[in-house]
Structures are given as structure tokens and as C-alpha cells.
CSV table of C-alpha atoms in Angstrom, one decimal:
chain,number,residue,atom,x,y,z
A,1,UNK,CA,-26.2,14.1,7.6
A,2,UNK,CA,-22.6,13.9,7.9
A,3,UNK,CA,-20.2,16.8,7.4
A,4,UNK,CA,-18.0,16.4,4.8
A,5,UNK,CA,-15.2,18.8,6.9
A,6,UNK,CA,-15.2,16.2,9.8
A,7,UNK,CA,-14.8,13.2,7.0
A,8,UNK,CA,-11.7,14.9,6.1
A,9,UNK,CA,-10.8,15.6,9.6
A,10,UNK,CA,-11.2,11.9,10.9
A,11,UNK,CA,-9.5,10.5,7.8
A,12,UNK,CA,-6.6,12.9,8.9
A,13,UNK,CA,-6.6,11.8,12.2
A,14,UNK,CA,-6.3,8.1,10.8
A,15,UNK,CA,-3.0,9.3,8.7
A,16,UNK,CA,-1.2,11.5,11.5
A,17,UNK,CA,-2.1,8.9,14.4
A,18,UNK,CA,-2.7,11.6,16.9
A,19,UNK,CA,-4.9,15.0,17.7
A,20,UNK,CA,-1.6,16.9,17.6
A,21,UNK,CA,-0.4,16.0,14.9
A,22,UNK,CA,-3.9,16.6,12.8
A,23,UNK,CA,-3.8,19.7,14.2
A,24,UNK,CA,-0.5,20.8,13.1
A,25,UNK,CA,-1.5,18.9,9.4
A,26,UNK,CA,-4.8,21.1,9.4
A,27,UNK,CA,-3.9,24.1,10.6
A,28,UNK,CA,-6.0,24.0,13.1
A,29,UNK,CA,-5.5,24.2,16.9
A,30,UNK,CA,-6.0,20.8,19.2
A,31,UNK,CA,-8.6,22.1,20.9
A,32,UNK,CA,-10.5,22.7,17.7
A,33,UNK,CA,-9.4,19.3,16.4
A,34,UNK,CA,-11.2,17.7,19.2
A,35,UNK,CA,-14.1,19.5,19.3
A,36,UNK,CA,-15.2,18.8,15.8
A,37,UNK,CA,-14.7,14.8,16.4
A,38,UNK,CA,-16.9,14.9,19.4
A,39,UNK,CA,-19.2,17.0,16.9
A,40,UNK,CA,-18.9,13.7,14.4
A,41,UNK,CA,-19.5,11.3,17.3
A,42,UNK,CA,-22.9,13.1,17.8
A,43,UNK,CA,-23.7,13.2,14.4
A,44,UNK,CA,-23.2,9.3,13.8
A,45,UNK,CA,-24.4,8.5,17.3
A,46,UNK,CA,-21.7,6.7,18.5
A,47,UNK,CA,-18.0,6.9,20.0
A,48,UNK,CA,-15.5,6.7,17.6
A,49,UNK,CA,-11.8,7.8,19.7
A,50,UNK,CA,-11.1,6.2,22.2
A,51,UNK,CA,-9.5,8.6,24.2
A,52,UNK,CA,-6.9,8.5,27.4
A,53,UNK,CA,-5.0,10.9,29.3
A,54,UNK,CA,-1.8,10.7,26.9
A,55,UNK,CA,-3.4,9.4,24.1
A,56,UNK,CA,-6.0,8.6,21.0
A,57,UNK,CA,-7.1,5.7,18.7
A,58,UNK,CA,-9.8,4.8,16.2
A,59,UNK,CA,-12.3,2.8,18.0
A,60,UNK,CA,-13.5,-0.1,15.7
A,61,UNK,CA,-16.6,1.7,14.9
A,62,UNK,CA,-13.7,4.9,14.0
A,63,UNK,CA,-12.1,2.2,11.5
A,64,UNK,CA,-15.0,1.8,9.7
A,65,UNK,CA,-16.1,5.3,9.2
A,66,UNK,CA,-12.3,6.2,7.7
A,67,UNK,CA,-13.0,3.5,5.3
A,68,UNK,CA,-16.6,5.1,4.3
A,69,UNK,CA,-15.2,8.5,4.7
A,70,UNK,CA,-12.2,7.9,2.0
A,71,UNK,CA,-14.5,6.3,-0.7
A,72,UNK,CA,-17.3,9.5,-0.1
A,73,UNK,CA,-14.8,11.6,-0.1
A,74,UNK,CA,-12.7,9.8,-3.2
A,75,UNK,CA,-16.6,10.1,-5.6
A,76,UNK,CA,-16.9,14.4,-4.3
A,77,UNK,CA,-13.6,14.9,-6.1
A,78,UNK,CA,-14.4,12.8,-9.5
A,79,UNK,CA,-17.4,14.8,-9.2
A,80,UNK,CA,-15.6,18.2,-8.7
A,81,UNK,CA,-13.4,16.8,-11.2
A,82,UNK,CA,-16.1,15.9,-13.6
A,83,UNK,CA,-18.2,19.1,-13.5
A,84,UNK,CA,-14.7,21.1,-13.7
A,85,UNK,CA,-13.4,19.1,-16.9
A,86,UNK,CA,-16.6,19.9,-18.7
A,87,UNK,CA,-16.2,23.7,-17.7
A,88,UNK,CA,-12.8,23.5,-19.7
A,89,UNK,CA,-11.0,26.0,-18.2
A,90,UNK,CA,-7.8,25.3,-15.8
A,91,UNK,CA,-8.0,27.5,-12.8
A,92,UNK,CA,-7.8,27.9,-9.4
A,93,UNK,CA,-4.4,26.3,-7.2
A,94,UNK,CA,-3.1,23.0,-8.1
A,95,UNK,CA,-0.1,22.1,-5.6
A,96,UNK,CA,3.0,20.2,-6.5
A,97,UNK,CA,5.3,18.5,-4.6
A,98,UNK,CA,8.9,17.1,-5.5
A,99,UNK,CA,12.2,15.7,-4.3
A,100,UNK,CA,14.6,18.1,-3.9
A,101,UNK,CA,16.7,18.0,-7.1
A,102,UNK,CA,13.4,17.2,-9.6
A,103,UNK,CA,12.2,20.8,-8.1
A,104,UNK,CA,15.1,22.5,-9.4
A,105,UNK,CA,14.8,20.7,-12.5
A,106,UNK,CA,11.2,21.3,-13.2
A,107,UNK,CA,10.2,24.7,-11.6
A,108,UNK,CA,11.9,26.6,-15.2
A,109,UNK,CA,10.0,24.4,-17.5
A,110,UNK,CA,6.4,24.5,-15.4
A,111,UNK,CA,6.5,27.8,-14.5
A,112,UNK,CA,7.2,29.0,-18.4
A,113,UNK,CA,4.3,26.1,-19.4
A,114,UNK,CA,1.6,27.5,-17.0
A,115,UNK,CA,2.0,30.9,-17.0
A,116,UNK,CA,-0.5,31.4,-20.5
A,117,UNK,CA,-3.3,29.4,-18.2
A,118,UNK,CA,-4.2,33.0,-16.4
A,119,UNK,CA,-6.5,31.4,-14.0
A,120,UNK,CA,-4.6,28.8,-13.2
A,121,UNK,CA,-1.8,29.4,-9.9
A,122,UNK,CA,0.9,26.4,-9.4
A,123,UNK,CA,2.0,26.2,-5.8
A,124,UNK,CA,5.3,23.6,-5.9
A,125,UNK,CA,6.9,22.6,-2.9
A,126,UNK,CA,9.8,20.1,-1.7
A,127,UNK,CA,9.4,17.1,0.3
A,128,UNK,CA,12.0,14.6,1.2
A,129,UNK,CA,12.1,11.2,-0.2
A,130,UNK,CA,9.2,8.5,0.2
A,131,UNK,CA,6.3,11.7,1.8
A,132,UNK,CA,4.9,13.1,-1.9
A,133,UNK,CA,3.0,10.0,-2.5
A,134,UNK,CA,1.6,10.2,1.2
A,135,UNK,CA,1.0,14.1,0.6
A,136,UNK,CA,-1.5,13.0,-2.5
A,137,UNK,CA,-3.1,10.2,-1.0
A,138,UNK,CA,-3.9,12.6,1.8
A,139,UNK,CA,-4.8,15.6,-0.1
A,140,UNK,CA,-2.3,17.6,0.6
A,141,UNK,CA,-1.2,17.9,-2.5
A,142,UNK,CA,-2.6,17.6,-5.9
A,143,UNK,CA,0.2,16.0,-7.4
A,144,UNK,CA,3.7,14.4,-6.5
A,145,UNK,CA,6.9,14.3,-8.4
A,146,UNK,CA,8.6,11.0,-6.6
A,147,UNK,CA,12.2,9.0,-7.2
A,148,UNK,CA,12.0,5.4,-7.2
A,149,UNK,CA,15.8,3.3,-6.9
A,150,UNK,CA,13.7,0.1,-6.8
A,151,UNK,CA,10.9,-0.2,-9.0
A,152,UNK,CA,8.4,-0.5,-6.6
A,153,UNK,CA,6.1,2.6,-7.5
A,154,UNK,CA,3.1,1.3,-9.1
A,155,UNK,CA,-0.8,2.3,-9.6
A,156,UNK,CA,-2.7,1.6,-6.7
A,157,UNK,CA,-6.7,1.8,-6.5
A,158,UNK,CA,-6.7,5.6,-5.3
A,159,UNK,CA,-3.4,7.1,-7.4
A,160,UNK,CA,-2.2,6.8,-10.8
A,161,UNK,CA,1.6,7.1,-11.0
A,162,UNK,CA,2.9,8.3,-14.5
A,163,UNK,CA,6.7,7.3,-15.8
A,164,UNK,CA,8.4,10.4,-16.9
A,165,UNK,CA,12.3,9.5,-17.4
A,166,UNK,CA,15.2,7.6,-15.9
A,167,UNK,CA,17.8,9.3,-14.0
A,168,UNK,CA,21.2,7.3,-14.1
A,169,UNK,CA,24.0,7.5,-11.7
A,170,UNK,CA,27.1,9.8,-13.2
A,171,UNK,CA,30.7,10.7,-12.0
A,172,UNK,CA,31.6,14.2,-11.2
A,173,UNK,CA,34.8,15.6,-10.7
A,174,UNK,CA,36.8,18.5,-10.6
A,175,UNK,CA,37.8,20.1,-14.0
A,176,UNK,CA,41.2,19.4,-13.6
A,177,UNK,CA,40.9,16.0,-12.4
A,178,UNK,CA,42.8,13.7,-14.2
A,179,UNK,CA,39.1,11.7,-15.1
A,180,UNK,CA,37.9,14.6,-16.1
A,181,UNK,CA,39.7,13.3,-19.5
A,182,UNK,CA,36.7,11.7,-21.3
A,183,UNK,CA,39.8,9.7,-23.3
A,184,UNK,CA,41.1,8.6,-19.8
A,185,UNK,CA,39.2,5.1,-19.2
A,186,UNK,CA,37.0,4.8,-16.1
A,187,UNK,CA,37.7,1.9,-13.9
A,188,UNK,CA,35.3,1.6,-10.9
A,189,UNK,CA,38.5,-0.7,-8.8
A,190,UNK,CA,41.0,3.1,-9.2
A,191,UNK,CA,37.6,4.6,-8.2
A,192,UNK,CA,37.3,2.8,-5.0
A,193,UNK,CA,40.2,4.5,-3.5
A,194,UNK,CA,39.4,8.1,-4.3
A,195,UNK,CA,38.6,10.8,-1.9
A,196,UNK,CA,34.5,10.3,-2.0
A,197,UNK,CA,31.8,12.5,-1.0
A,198,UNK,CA,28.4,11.3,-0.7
A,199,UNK,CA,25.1,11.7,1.4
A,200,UNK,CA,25.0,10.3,5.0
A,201,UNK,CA,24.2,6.7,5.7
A,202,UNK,CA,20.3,5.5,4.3
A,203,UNK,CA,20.0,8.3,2.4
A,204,UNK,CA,18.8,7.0,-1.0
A,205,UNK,CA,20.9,8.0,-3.1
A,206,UNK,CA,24.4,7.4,-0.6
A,207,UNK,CA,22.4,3.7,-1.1
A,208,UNK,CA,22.7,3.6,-4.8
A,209,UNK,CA,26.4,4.5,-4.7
A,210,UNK,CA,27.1,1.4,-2.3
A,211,UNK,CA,25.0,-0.5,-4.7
A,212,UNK,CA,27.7,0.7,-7.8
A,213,UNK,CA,30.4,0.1,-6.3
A,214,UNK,CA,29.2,-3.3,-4.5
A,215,UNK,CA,31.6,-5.2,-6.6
A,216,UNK,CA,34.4,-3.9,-6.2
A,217,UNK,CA,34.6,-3.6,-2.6
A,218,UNK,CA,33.0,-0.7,-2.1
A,219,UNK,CA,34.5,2.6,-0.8
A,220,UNK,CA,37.1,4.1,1.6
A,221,UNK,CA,35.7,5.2,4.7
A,222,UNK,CA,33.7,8.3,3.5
A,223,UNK,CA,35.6,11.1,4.8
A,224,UNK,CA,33.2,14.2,4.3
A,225,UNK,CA,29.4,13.1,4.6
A,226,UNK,CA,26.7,16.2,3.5
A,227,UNK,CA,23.0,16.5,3.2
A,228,UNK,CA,21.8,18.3,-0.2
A,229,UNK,CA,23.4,16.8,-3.5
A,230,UNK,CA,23.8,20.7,-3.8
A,231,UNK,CA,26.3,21.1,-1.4
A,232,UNK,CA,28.1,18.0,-2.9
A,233,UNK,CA,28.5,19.3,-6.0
A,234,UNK,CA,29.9,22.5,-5.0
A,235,UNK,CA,32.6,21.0,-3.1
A,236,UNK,CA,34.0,19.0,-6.4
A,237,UNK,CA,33.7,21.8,-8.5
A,238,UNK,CA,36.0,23.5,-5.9
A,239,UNK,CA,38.5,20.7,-5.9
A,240,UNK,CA,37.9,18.6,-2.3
A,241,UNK,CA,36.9,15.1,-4.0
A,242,UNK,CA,34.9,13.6,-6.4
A,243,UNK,CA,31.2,12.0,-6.1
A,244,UNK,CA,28.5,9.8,-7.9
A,245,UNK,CA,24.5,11.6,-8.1
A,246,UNK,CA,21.2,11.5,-10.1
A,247,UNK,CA,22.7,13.0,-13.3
A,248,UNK,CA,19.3,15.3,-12.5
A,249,UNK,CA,21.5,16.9,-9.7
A,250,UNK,CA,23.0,18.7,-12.7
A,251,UNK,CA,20.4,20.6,-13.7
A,252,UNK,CA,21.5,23.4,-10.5
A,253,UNK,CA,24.1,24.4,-13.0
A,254,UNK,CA,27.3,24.0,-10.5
A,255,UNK,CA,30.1,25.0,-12.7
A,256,UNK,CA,33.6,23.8,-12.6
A,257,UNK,CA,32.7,20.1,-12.7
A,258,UNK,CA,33.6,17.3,-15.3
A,259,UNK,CA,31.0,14.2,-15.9
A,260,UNK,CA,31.7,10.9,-16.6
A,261,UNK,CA,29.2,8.5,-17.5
A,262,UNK,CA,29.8,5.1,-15.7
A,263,UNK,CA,30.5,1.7,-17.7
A,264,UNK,CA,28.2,-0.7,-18.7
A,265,UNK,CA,24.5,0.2,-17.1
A,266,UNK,CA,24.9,2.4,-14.5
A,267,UNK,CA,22.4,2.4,-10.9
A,268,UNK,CA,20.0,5.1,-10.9
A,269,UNK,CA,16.4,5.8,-10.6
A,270,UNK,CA,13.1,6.3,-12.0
A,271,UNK,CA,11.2,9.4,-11.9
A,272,UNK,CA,7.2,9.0,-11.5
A,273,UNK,CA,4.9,12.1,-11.4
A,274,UNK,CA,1.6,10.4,-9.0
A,275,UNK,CA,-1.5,12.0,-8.7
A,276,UNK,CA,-4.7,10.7,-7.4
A,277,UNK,CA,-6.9,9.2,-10.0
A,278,UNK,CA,-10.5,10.9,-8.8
A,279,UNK,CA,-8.8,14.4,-9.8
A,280,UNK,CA,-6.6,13.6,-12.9
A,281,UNK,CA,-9.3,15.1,-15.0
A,282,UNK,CA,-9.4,18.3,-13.2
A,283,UNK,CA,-8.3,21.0,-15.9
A,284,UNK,CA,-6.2,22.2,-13.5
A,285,UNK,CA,-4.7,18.4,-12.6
A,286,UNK,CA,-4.7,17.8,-15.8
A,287,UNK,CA,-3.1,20.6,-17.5
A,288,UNK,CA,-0.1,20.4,-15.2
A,289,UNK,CA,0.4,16.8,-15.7
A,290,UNK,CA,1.2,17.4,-19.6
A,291,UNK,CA,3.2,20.3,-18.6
A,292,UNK,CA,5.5,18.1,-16.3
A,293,UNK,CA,5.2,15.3,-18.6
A,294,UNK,CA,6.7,17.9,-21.3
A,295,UNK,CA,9.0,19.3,-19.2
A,296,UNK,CA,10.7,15.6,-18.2
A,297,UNK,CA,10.6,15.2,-21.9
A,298,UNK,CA,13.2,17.8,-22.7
A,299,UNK,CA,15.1,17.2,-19.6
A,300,UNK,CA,15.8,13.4,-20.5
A,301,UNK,CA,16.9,14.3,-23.5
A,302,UNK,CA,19.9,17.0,-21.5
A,303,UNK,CA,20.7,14.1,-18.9
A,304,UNK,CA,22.9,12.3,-21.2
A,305,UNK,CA,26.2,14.6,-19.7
A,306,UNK,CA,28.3,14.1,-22.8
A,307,UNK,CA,25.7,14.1,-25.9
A,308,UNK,CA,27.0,17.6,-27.5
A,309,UNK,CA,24.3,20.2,-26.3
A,310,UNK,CA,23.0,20.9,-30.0
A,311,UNK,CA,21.8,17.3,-30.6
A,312,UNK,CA,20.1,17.0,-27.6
A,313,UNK,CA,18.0,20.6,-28.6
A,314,UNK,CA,17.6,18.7,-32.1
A,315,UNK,CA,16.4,15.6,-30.5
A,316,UNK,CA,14.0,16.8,-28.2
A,317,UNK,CA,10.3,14.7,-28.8
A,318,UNK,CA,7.5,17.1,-29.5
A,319,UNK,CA,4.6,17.7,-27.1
A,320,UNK,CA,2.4,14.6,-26.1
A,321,UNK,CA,-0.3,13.6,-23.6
A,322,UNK,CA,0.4,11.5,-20.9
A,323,UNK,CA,-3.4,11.4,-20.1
A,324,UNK,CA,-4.4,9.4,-23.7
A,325,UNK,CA,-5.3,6.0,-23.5
């Protein structure tokens, strides 16, 4: 009989490309890695890495195994996940992954949501843009808060992905910034020549400010380039320029900055929690999905920066499920 360990090994091995590199995934040292695929190749009977003096692949007979080995391994979990659902009770870890800035934003809201489920522990962790959805299709994680700038996130026969709000593009600037005037009207063409800040070149969301300000010729030469919207915002609060980010950046609390929504309908992004669909039904999976789906409920209704803070606390939806149906 196979070992369902060495599955999950191979199926690794598959992902990272290299015994290394499972290793380092794993935990586990090379030397161990390797020993436990030999281990497999005796247990089916025949070779299944093709191995070099610098190197390792699947063999074709490797291939197919992976392929078994994700579907067995796909029906244990909907069967952990169905025996666990009918126990009821949400416990053990369930890890979380996010993009930088939804971490900030979500880690108040799910820590004060999870903290009655005494069983339960959250674990949630940061990974850069375009890895969480890797991280859950791996197993890695249980469940991964992603950004998508171009609509291409979408169900696929091993995850569910779950809309939870739209982040929009803003304006910030210093306080006494002559924009910072809400009465003063926002033209993107006086923008354009502005002292900008912005992400370096390909990061996402330095993309969706070329994108806004396509039309108009785009900006100056970026004169200060920074990685973390973090650091960005600090540096307008204290004066040195001005910058467009997710209006979800806010939600670190810089203070001395003034927001301006842009005209008409602004770039920005969706926000997708994804998880894989053979766990959703884990009480532990499935408790923290309607505690994010909760938590992106209030924060959508604080990302409008210039709705008076009362009516967005009076606005705020009640609880609902994003499991039903």
C-alpha cells in the first residue's frame, strides 16, 4: 500500500521542481527527501526520478503518480473534512495567508472573531503577491487572502475563491497639501507633474498607477521608488510627495495624510479569500471563512476615505455566510 506521507512528498517535489527545494518546503533535510522517494519507488515497483549529478525530474511514470497522488490525497481531506464537520466543533490550527496590506487590515477583525472558538488557533502569515493561491493548492496553507488588478481569479476544480470587496485606487497627500482641499478639484493632467512616490517597476500596484494615469501621459520620472506601501505612506504624511495605493493601505493608520478619491471610476483591485474546496467544510475552514467574510464586510464599508466615519459604523451589513448556497 502506498504511504500517504510519500504522496505528499512527491506531489511536493512536482511543485518545487527540485529535492532542495522540497526539502526546504518540508522541513525536512535532502538527504531525507531522497530517501523517502526511493522508499516510494520500491513501494510502486518502479523508477519514478530520474536522477543526474546536478539534477531531478519526474519520469513519465512520476507524472502519473502526482496526478493519482493529488486526487487521493484531494478525497482524505473531504473526508477529514466530512467526519470533522459532523463533530461540529472548530479546533485545531487553520493557517492564513495574505498580501501584505489585507494582513494589517484583517488580523484586528479575525483575531477579535476567533478568539470565543477556544479550540480553535489561527496562524496568519504574509506572502507576496501571486504565492497564496500556490500556498493552498499545495497545502501549505488552509486559506489565502489574494489581490487581483485583472479579474482573472476564478474557481478552479481544486479551490473555491470567494469575492470579499473592491479596493479602489485613492490619492494621498500631505495635510497641508494644497489637494488636500476636498473643494480643490482633482485633475489627473496637474497630477502628472507632481513629485510621485510609488512601488518599484512590476510591482502590482506601481502597475495600476501607470494604468491611471495612462491618459494623460503618465508620470515624471519617479524620483523616490520604495518597497512596502507602508513606507510610502509615511513619507507623504511627512511632507516629501504625494502617491496613489489600495485605499486598503489605510487601514495601518499613518496619520498626517489627506485622501482624495479619484474622478470618474478609479483602477483598483479585487480582494478574493481562496481556499481549497475538499476542506471548506472543515469547522475550522469554515468558521474562519465567515469570520474574514465579516471582517471584509465592515472594512468595505471604512474604504470610502471621505464617507463621515459615523455613517459608515451605521451602514455596516450584518453578519452573513459566504458558505450558503
Amino acid at each position: 500500500m502506498l504511504d500517504l506521507r510519500r504522496l505528499v512528498l512527491i506531489c511536493e517535489f512536482a511543485r518545487r521542481g527540485s529535492i532542495a527545494a522540497t526539502a526546504e518546503s518540508l522541513g525536512y533535510s535532502p538527504s531525507a527527501v531522497s530517501q523517502q522517494l526511493v522508499a516510494l519507488e520500491r513501494e510502486t515497483g518502479t523508477a519514478l526520478i530520474d536522477r543526474t549529478a546536478r539534477s531531478a525530474e519526474l519520469t513519465d511514470a512520476g507524472r502519473r503518480l502526482v496526478a493519482h497522488a493529488e486526487r487521493i490525497l484531494s478525497m482524505v481531506e473531504e473526508a477529514e473534512s466530512d467526519l470533522s464537520a459532523h463533530a461540529g466543533t472548530p479546533a485545531g490550527r487553520v493557517v492564513v495567508t495574505a498580501f501584505p496590506t489585507a494582513a494589517v487590515a484583517f488580523a484586528p477583525a479575525l483575531a477579535r472573531s476567533l478568539r470565543r472558538h477556544t479550540e480553535l488557533t489561527l496562524r496568519l502569515g504574509q506572502s507576496r503577491s501571486g504565492r497564496g493561491m500556490r500556498e493552498v493548492q499545495s497545502g501549505e496553507v488552509d486559506i489565502a487572502l489574494v489581490d487581483d488588478w485583472y479579474g482573472r481569479v476564478r474557481d478552479s476544480e481544486s479551490l473555491r475563491v470567494f469575492p470579499l470587496l473592491r479596493d479602489p485606487l485613492v490619492l494621498v497627500v500631505p495635510r497641508k497639501h494644497r489637494l488636500a482641499d476636498p473643494e480643490v478639484p482633482l485633475d489627473l493632467r496637474e497630477l502628472r507633474d507632481e513629485s510621485w512616490m510609488a512601488t518599484p517597476d512590476g510591482e502590482p500596484s506601481r502597475l495600476a498607477v501607470d494604468r491611471l494615469l495612462m491618459d494623460v501621459g503618465g508620470t515624471r520620472p519617479t524620483p523616490w521608488e520604495f518597497e512596502g506601501l507602508g513606507t510610502i505612506l509615511s513619507l507623504v504624511a511627512k511632507g516629501i510627495g504625494i502617491a496613489a495605493v489600495p485605499a486598503l493601505a489605510l487601514a495601518a493608520g499613518v496619520r498626517g495624510l489627506a485622501v482624495r478619491q479619484f474622478p470618474g471610476n478609479p483602477v483598483g483591485r479585487d480582494v478574493h479569500a481562496v481556499a481549497r474546496g475538499s476542506s471548506v467544510h472543515r469547522p475550522s475552514v469554515s468558521v474562519t471563512l465567515r469570520a474574514i467574510h465579516v471582517a471584509a464586510r465592515y472594512i468595505a464599508a471604512d474604504l470610502d476615505p471621505v464617507r463621515p466615519a459615523d455613517r459608515a459604523r451605521d451602514d455596516r451589513p450584518a453578519e452573513a455566510d459566504p458558505l450558503a448556497g
